[in-house]
Coordinates of C-alpha atoms in Angstrom, one line a residue:
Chain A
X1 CA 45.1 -190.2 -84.3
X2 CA 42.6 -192.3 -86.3
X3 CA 40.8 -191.9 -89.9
X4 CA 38.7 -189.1 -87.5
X5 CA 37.5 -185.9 -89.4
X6 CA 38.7 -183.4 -89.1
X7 CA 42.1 -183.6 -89.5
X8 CA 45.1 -183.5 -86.7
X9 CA 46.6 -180.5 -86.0
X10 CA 49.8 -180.0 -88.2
X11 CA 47.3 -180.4 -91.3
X12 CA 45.7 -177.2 -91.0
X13 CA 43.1 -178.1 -93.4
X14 CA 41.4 -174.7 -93.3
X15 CA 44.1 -172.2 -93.1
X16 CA 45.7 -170.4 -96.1
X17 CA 48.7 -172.3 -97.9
X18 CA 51.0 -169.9 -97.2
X19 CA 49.9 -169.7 -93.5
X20 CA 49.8 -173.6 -93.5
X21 CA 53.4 -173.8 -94.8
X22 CA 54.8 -171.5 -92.0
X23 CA 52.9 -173.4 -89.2
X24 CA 54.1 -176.3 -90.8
X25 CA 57.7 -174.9 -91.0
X26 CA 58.0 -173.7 -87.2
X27 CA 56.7 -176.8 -85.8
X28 CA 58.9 -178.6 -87.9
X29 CA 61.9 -176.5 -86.7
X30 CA 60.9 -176.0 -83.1
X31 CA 60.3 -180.6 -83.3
X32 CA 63.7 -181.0 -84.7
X33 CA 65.7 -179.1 -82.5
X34 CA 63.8 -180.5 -79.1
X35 CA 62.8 -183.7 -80.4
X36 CA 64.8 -185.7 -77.7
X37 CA 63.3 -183.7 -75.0
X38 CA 59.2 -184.5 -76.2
X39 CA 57.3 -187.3 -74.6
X40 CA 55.2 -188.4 -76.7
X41 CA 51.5 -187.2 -77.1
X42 CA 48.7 -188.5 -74.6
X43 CA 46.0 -186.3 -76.0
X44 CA 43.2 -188.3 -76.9
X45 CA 41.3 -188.9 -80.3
X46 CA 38.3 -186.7 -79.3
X47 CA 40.8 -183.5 -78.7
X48 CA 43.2 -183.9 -81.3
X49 CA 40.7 -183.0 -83.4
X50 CA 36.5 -182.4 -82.5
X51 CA 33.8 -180.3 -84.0
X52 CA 30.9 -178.8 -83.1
X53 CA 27.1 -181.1 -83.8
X54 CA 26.3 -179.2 -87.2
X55 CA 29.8 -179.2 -88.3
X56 CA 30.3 -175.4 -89.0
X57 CA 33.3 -175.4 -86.0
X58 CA 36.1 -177.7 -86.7
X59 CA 39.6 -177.6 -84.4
X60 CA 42.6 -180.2 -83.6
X61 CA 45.1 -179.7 -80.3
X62 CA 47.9 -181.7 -79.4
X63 CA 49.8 -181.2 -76.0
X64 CA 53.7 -183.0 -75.6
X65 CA 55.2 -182.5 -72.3
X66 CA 58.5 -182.1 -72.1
X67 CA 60.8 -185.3 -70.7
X68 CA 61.7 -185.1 -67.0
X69 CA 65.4 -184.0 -67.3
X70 CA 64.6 -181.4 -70.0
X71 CA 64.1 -177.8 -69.7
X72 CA 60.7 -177.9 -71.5
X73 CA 57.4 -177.9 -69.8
X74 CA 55.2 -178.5 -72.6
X75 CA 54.2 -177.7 -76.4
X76 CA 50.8 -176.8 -77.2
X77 CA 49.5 -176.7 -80.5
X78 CA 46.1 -175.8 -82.1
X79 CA 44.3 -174.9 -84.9
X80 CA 40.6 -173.9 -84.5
X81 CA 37.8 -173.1 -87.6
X82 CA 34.9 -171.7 -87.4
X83 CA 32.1 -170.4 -89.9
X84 CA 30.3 -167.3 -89.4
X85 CA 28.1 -165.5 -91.1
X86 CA 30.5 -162.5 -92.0
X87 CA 33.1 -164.9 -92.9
X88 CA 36.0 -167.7 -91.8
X89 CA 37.8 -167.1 -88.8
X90 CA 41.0 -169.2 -88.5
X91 CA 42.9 -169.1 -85.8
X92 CA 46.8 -171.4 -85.6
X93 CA 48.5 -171.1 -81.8
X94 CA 52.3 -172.6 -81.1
X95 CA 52.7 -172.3 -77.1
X96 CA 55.6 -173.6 -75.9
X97 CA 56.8 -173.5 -72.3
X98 CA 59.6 -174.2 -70.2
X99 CA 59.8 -175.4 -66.9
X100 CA 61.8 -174.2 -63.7
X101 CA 65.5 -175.4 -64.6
X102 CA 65.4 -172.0 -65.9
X103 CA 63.9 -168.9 -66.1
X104 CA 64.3 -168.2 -69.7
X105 CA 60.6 -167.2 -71.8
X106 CA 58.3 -169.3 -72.9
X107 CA 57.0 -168.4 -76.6
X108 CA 54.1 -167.8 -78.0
X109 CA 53.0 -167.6 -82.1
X110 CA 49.6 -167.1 -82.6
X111 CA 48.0 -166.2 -86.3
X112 CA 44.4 -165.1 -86.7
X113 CA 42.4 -164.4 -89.5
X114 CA 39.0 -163.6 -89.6
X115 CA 39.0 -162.6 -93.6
X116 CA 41.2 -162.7 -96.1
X117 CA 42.2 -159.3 -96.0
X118 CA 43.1 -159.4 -92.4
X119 CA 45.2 -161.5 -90.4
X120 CA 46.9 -160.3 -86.9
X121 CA 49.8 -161.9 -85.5
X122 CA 50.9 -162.2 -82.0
X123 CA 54.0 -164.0 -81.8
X124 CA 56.7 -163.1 -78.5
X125 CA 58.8 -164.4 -75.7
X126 CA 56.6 -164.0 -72.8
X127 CA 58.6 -162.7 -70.0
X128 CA 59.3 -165.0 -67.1
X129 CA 60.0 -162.3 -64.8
X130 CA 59.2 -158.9 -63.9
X131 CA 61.2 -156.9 -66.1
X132 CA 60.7 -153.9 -63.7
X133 CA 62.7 -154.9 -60.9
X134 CA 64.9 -157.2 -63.6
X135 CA 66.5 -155.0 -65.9
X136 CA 69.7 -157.9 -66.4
X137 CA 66.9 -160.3 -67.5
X138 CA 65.4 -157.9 -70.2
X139 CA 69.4 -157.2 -70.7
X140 CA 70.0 -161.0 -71.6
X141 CA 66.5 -162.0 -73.3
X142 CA 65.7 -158.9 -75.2
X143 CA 68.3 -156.4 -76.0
X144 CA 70.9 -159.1 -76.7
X145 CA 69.1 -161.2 -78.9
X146 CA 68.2 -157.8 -80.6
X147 CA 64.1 -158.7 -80.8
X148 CA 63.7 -155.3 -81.4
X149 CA 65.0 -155.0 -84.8
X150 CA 62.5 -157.9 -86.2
X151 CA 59.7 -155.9 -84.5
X152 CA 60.5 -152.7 -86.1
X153 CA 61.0 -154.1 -89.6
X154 CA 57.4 -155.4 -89.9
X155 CA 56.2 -152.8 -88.1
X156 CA 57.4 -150.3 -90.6
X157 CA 55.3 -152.1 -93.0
X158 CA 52.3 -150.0 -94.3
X159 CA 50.1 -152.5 -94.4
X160 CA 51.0 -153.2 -90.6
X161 CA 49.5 -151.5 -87.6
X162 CA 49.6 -152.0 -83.9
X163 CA 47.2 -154.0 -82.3
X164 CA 46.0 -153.9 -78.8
X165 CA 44.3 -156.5 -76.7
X166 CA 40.8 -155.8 -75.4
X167 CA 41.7 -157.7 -72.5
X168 CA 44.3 -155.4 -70.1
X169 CA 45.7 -158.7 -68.0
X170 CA 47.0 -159.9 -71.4
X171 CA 48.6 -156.8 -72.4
X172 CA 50.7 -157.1 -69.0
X173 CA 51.9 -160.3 -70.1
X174 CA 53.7 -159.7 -73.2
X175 CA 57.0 -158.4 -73.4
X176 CA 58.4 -154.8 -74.6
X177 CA 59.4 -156.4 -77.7
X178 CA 56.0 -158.4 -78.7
X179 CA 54.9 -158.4 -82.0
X180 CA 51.0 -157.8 -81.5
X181 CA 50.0 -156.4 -85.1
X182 CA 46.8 -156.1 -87.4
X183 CA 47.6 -156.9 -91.1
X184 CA 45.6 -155.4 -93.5
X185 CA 45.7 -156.0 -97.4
X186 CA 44.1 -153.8 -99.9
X187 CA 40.3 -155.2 -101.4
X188 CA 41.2 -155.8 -105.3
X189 CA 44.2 -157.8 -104.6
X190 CA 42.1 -159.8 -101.8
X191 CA 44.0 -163.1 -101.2
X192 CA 47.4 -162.9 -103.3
X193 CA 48.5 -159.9 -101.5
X194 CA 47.9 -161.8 -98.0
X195 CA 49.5 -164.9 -99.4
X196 CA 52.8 -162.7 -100.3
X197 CA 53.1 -160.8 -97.1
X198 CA 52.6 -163.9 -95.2
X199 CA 55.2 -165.5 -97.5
X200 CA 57.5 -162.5 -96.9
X201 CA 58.1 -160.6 -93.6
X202 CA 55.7 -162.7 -92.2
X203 CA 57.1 -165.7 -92.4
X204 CA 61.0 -164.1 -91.7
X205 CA 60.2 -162.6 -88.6
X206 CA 58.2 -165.7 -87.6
X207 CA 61.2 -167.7 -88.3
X208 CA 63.5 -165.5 -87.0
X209 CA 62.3 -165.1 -83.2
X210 CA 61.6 -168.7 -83.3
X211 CA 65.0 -169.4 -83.9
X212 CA 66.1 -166.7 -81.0
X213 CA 63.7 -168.7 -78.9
X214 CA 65.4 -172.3 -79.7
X215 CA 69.0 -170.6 -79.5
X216 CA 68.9 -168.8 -76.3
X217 CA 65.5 -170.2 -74.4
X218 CA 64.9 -173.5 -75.0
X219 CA 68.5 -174.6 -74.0
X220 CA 69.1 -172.0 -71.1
X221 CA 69.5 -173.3 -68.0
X222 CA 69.2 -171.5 -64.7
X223 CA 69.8 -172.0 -61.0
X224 CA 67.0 -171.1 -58.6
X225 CA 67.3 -170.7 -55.1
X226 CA 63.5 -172.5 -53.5
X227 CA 62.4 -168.7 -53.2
X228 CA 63.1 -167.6 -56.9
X229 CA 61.6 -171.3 -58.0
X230 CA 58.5 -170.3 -56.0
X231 CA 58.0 -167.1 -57.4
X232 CA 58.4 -168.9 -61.1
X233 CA 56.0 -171.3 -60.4
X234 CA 53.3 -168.7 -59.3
X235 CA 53.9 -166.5 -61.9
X236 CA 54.2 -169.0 -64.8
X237 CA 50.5 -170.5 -63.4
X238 CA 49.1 -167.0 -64.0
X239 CA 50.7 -166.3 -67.5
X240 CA 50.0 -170.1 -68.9
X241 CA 46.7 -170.3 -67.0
X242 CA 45.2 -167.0 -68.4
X243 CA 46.7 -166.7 -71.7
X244 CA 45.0 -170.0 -72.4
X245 CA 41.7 -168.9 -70.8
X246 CA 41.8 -165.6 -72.6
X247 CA 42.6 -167.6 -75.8
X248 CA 41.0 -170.9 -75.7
X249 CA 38.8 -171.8 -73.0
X250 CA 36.5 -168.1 -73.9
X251 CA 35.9 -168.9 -77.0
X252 CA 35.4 -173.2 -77.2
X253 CA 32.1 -173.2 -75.7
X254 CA 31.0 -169.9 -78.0
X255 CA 32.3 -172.1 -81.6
X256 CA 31.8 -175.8 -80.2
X257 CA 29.2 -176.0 -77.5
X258 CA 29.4 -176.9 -74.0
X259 CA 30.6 -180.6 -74.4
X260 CA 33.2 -180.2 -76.6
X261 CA 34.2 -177.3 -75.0
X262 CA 34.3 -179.2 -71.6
X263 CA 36.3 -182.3 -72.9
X264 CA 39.6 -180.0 -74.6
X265 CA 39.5 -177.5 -71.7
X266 CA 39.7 -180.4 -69.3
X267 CA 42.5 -182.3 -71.2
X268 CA 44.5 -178.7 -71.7
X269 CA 44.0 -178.4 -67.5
X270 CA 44.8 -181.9 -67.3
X271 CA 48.5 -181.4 -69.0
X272 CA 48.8 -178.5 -67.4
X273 CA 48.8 -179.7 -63.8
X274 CA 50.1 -182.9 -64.9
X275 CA 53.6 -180.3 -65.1
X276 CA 52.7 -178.4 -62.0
X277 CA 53.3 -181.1 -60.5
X278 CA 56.3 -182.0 -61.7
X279 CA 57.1 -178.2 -60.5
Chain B
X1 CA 62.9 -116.9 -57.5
X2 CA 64.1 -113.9 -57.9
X3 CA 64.5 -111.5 -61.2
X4 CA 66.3 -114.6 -63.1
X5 CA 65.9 -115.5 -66.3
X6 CA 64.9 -117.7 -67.6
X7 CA 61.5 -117.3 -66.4
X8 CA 60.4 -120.3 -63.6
X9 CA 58.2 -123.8 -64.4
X10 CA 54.9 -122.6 -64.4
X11 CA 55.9 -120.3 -66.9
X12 CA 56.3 -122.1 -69.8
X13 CA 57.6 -119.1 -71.7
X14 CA 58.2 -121.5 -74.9
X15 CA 55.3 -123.7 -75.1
X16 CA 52.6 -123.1 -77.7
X17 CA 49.7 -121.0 -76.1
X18 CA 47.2 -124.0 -75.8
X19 CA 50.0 -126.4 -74.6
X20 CA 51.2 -123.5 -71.4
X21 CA 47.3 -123.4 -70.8
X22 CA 47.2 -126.8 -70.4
X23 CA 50.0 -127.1 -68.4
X24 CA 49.6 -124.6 -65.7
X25 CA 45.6 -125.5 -65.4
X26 CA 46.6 -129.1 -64.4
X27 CA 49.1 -127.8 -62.1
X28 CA 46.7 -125.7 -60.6
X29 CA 44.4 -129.0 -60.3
X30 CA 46.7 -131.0 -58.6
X31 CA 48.0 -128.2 -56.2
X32 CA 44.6 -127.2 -55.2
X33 CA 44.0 -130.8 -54.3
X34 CA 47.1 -131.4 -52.5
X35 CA 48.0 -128.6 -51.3
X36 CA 47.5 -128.8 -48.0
X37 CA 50.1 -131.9 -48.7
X38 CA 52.7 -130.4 -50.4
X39 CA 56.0 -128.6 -48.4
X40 CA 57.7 -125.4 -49.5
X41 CA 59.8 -126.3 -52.3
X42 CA 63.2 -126.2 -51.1
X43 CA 65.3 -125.8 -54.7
X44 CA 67.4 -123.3 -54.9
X45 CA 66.9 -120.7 -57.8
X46 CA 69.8 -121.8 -60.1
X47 CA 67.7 -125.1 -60.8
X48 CA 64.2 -123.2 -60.4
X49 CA 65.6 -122.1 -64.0
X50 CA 68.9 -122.5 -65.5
X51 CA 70.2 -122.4 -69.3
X52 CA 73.7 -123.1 -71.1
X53 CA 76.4 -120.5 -71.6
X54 CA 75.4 -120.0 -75.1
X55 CA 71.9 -119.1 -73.8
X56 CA 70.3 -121.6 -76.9
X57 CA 68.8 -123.6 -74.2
X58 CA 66.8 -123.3 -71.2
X59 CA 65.1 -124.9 -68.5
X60 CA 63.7 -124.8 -65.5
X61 CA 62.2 -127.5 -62.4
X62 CA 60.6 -127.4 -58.8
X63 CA 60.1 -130.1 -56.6
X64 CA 57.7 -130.1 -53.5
X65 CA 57.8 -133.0 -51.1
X66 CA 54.5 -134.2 -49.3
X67 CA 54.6 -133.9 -45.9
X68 CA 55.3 -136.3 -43.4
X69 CA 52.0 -137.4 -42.8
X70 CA 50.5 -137.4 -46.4
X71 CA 50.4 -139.6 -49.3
X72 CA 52.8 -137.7 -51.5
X73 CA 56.3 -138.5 -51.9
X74 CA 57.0 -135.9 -54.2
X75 CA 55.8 -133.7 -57.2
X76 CA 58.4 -132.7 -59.7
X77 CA 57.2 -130.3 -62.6
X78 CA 59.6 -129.2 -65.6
X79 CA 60.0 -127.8 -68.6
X80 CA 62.7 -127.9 -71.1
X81 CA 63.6 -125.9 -74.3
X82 CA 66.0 -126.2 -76.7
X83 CA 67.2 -124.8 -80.1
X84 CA 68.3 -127.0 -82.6
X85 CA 69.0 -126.8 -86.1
X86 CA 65.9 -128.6 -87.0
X87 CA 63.5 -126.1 -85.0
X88 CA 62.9 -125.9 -81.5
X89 CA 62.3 -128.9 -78.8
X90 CA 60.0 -128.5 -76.2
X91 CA 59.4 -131.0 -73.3
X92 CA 57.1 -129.7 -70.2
X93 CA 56.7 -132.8 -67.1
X94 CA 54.5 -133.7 -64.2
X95 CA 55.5 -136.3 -62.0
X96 CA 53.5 -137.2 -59.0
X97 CA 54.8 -139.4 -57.0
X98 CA 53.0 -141.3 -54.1
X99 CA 54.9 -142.7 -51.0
X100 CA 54.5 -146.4 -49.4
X101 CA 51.4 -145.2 -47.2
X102 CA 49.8 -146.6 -50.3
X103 CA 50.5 -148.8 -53.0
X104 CA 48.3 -147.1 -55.7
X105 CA 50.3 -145.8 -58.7
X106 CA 52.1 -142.5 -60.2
X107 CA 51.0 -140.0 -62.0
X108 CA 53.2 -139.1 -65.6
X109 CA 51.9 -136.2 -67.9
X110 CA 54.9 -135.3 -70.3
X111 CA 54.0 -133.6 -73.7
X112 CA 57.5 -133.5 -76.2
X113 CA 57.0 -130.8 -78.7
X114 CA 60.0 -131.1 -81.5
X115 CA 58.1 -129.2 -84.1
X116 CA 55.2 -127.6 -85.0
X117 CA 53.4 -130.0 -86.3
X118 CA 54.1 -133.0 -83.7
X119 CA 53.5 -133.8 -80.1
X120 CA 54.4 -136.5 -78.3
X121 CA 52.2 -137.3 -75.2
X122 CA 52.5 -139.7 -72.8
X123 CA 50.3 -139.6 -69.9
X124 CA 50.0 -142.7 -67.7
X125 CA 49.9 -143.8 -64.3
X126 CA 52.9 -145.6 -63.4
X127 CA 51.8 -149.6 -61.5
X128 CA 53.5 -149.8 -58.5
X129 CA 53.0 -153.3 -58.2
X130 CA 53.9 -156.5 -60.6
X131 CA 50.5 -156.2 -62.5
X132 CA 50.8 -160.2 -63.8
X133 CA 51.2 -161.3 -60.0
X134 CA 48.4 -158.4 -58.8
X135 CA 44.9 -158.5 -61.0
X136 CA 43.1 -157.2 -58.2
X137 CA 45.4 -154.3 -58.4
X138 CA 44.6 -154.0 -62.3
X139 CA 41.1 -154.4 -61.2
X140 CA 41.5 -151.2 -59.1
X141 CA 43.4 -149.1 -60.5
X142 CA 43.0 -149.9 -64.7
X143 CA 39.2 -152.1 -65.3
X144 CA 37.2 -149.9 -62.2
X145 CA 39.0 -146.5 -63.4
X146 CA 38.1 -147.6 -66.7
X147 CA 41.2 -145.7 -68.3
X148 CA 40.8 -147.9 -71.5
X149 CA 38.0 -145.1 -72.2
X150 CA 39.9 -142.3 -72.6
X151 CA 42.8 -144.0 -74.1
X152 CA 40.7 -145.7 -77.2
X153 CA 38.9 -141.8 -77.5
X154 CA 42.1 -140.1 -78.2
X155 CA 43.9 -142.9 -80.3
X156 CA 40.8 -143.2 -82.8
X157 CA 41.5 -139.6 -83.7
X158 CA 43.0 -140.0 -87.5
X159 CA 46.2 -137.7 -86.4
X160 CA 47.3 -140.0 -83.6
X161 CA 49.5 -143.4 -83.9
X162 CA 51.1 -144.9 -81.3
X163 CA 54.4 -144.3 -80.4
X164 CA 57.1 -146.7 -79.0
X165 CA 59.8 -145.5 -76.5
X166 CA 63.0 -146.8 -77.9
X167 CA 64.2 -147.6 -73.9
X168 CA 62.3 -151.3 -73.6
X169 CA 62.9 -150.7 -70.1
X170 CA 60.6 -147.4 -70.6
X171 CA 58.2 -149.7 -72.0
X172 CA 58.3 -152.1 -69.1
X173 CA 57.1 -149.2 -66.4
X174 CA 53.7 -148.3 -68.2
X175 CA 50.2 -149.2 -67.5
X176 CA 48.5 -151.1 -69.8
X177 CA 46.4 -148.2 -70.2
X178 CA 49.2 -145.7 -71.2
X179 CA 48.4 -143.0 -73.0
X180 CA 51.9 -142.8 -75.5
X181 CA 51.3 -141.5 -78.8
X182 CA 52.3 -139.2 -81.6
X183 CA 50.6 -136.9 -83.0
X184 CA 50.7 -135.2 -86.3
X185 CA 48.8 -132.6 -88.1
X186 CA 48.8 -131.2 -91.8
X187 CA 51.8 -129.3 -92.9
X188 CA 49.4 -126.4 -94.6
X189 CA 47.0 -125.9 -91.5
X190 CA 50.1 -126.0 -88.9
X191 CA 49.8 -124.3 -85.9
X192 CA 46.1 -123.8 -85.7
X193 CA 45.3 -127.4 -86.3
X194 CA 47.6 -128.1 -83.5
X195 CA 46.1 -125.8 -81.3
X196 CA 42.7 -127.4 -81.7
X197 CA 44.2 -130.8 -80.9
X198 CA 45.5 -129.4 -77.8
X199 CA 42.8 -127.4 -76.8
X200 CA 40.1 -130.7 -77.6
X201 CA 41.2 -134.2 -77.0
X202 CA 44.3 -134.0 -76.0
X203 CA 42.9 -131.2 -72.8
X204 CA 40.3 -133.6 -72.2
X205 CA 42.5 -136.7 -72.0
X206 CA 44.4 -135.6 -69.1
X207 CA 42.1 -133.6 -67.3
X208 CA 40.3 -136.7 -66.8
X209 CA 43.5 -139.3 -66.1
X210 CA 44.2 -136.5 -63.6
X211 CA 41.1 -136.2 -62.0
X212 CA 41.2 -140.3 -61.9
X213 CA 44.6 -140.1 -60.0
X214 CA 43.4 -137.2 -58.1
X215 CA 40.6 -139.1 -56.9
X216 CA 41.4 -142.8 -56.7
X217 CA 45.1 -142.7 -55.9
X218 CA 46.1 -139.4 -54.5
X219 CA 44.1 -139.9 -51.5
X220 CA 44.3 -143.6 -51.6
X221 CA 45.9 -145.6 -48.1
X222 CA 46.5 -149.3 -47.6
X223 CA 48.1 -151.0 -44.5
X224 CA 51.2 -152.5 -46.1
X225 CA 53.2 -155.6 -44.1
X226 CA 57.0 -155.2 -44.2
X227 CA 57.6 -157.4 -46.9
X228 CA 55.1 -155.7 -49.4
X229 CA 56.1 -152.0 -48.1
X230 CA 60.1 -153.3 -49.0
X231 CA 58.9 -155.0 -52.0
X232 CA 57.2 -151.4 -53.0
X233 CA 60.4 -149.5 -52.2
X234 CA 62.5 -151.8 -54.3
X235 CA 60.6 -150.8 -56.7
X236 CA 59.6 -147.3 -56.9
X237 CA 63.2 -146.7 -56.7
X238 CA 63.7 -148.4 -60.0
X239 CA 60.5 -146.4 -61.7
X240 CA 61.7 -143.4 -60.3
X241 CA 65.4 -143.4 -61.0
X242 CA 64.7 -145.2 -64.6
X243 CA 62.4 -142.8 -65.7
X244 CA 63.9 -139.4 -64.2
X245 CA 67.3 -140.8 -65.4
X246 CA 65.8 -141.7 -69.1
X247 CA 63.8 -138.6 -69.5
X248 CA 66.7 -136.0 -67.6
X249 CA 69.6 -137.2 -67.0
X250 CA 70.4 -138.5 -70.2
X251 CA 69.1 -135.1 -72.5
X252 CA 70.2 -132.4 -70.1
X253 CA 74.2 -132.8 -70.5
X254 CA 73.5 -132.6 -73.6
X255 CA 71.3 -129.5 -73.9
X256 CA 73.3 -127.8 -71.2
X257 CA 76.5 -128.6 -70.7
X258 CA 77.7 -131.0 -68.0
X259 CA 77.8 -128.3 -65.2
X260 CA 74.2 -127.1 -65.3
X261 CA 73.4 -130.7 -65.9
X262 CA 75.4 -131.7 -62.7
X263 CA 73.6 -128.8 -60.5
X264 CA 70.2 -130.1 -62.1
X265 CA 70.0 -134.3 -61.5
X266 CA 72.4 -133.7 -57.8
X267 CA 68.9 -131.5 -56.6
X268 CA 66.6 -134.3 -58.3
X269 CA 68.4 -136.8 -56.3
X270 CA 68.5 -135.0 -53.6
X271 CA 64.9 -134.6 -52.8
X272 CA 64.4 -138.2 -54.4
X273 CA 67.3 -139.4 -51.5
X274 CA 65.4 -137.4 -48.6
X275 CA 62.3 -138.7 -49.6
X276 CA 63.6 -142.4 -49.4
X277 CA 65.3 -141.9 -46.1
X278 CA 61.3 -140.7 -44.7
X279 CA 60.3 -144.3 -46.6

């Protein structure tokens, strides 16, 4: 990774400490328990961390594939900074996929702040199959692994509201159980009141689905007949392909110009059909 | 329908004066546009209306098939009422259901009145296809329709929050654009401020959804190859059942005893069963 500025990834140089522990914490957690099944990174210097010319946009990605025998497709993990005239905006992504030895979900944590009063979390198990015509997959992924009662304690939360994307393809990806909320802390206590919600329920239901995901996901293995596989692949193209595009490749030209926009997008495409490939 | 009581659907002999209004003018709306669609209702009059032997609850349903050579499967309209210790619940339904001569979605208007100074609405229309595989279908039916508009205007009022089915596989059958939301009004003002919510936004709200599905779905055909017309049937049977077995056939044991219950979902499943057997 260099003596490059800005920082790698799992620094999080910008975000909030308390928001910089947790990230810290659940790639820690999510590391040690598939560690064994992570190639090593092949993102190069100029993506694991860029900036934009005048050095108000700052961000740091790092992509690990998961090893051929292993149910994991890939990890992604960003942070991305940007200065704007009404304030910071922060935004901290853990994507992590699984490939077609099962059809368990991937999961998603996303934090983004835009001030310190705010901050909305997105953090589910994005369904793998379509939970319509599957009720015994929604049986085994969400109402055994009880992801409901994590929602609904931070949802209860009066500082907590629901959140809805603007974009309507995203809000058919997530799962009945997603937690997709707006944070809002009161003016005069600014910062410290963020800092101990994030430290709180935050951080516990953060953990908490994280672990659900490492327990019942990440080590789930499932087998397809070539139809079901098929049907897998096309559908996991359209949920990894457009919640990064919705996410990422909208907004890296807007904070870091064309040609560092160009040069992450291409090396997030790259690891992506690196694993298509693999099926 | 003879001199029974109770009184039949388009009655609604218990709803709130604004709420019955409501009701029978979007009835009227949709049977002036289909009409020429819709068959004789063939239910007989102990399920046109029907209540317990204690006579503390009531009900009452129709259900008109399209004909053969239309776009309708079938409509089922219903009202509920029930006494409880806590006050009185109310639920009045519209279901329009469309059959495999097109793929465009369902119509749901259902307004839950448990007291009041609450209403629950949830007005939608139902995808019929697996909206993460089918964007052009969003595209369609959601972004062209532009349903988001009359979804943000009634959820920015400050007496409306969103409300969560506690069936995730409820959850799973909506629209990205689903109208599902409680809504409360002062405990001093009561029934008036009610009334005004009814009689504004809430009118409004599904006079226009139903004038979208009137006009974009209701008359809507598409040439459908085998696979894609089984594919639809698998799945409208699923939405269908789910939701008429969710909503009904879990409350009305319950409200009326297990033998009007029984007389009830057998005529439900009946014309659901006929209209399969047309496809």
């Amino acid at each position: 990774m260099g003596g490059r500025s800005p920082p790698p990834v799992r620094e999080y140089p910008y975000l909030l400490p308390s928001l910089r522990n947790l990230m810290t914490d659940l790639l820690s957690t999510v590391e040690a328990r598939l560690g064994s099944h992570l190639l090593t990174s092949a993102v190069p210097s100029d993506v694991l961390s860029f900036q934009n010319p005048s050095g108000t946009s700052a961000g740091a990605i790092d992509i690990r594939s998961g090893s051929p025998d292993s149910p994991i497709y890939f990890i992604l993990e960003s942070w991305l900074h940007c200065e704007l005239p009404t304030g910071a905006l922060n935004i901290a992504t853990l994507l992590a996929t699984l490939n077609t030895s099962t059809d368990a979900p991937h999961l998603i944590c996303e934090l983004i702040q835009s001030s310190p009063t705010s901050l909305l979390l997105f953090l589910d198990l994005f369904p793998r199959r379509d939970l319509v015509l599957h009720p015994d997959y929604l049986d085994e992924f969400y109402h055994q692994t009880n992801l409901e009662k994590p929602r609904q304690e931070l949802a209860k939360l009066p500082q907590v509201q629901p959140y809805f994307f603007s974009s309507l393809y995203l809000r058919c990806l997530v799962s009945p159980t997603v937690n997709l909320v707006l944070i809002n802390v009161g003016g005069s206590e600014g910062d410290s009141a963020m800092e101990d919600i994030i430290r709180g329920p935050v951080r516990s239901t953060c953990k908490e689905i994280v672990e659900i995901w490492l327990d019942k996901c990440a080590n789930s293995r499932k087998q397809l007949g070539d139809a079901e596989r098929a049907d897998l692949i096309t559908r996991d193209d359209m949920i990894i392909s457009k919640s990064i595009e919705v996410d990422l490749v909208q907004n890296l030209p807007r904070m870091f110009g064309p040609d560092v926009a160009d040069r992450v997008v291409r090396e997030i495409q790259k690891a992506f059909r690196r694993q298509e490939n693999n099926g």
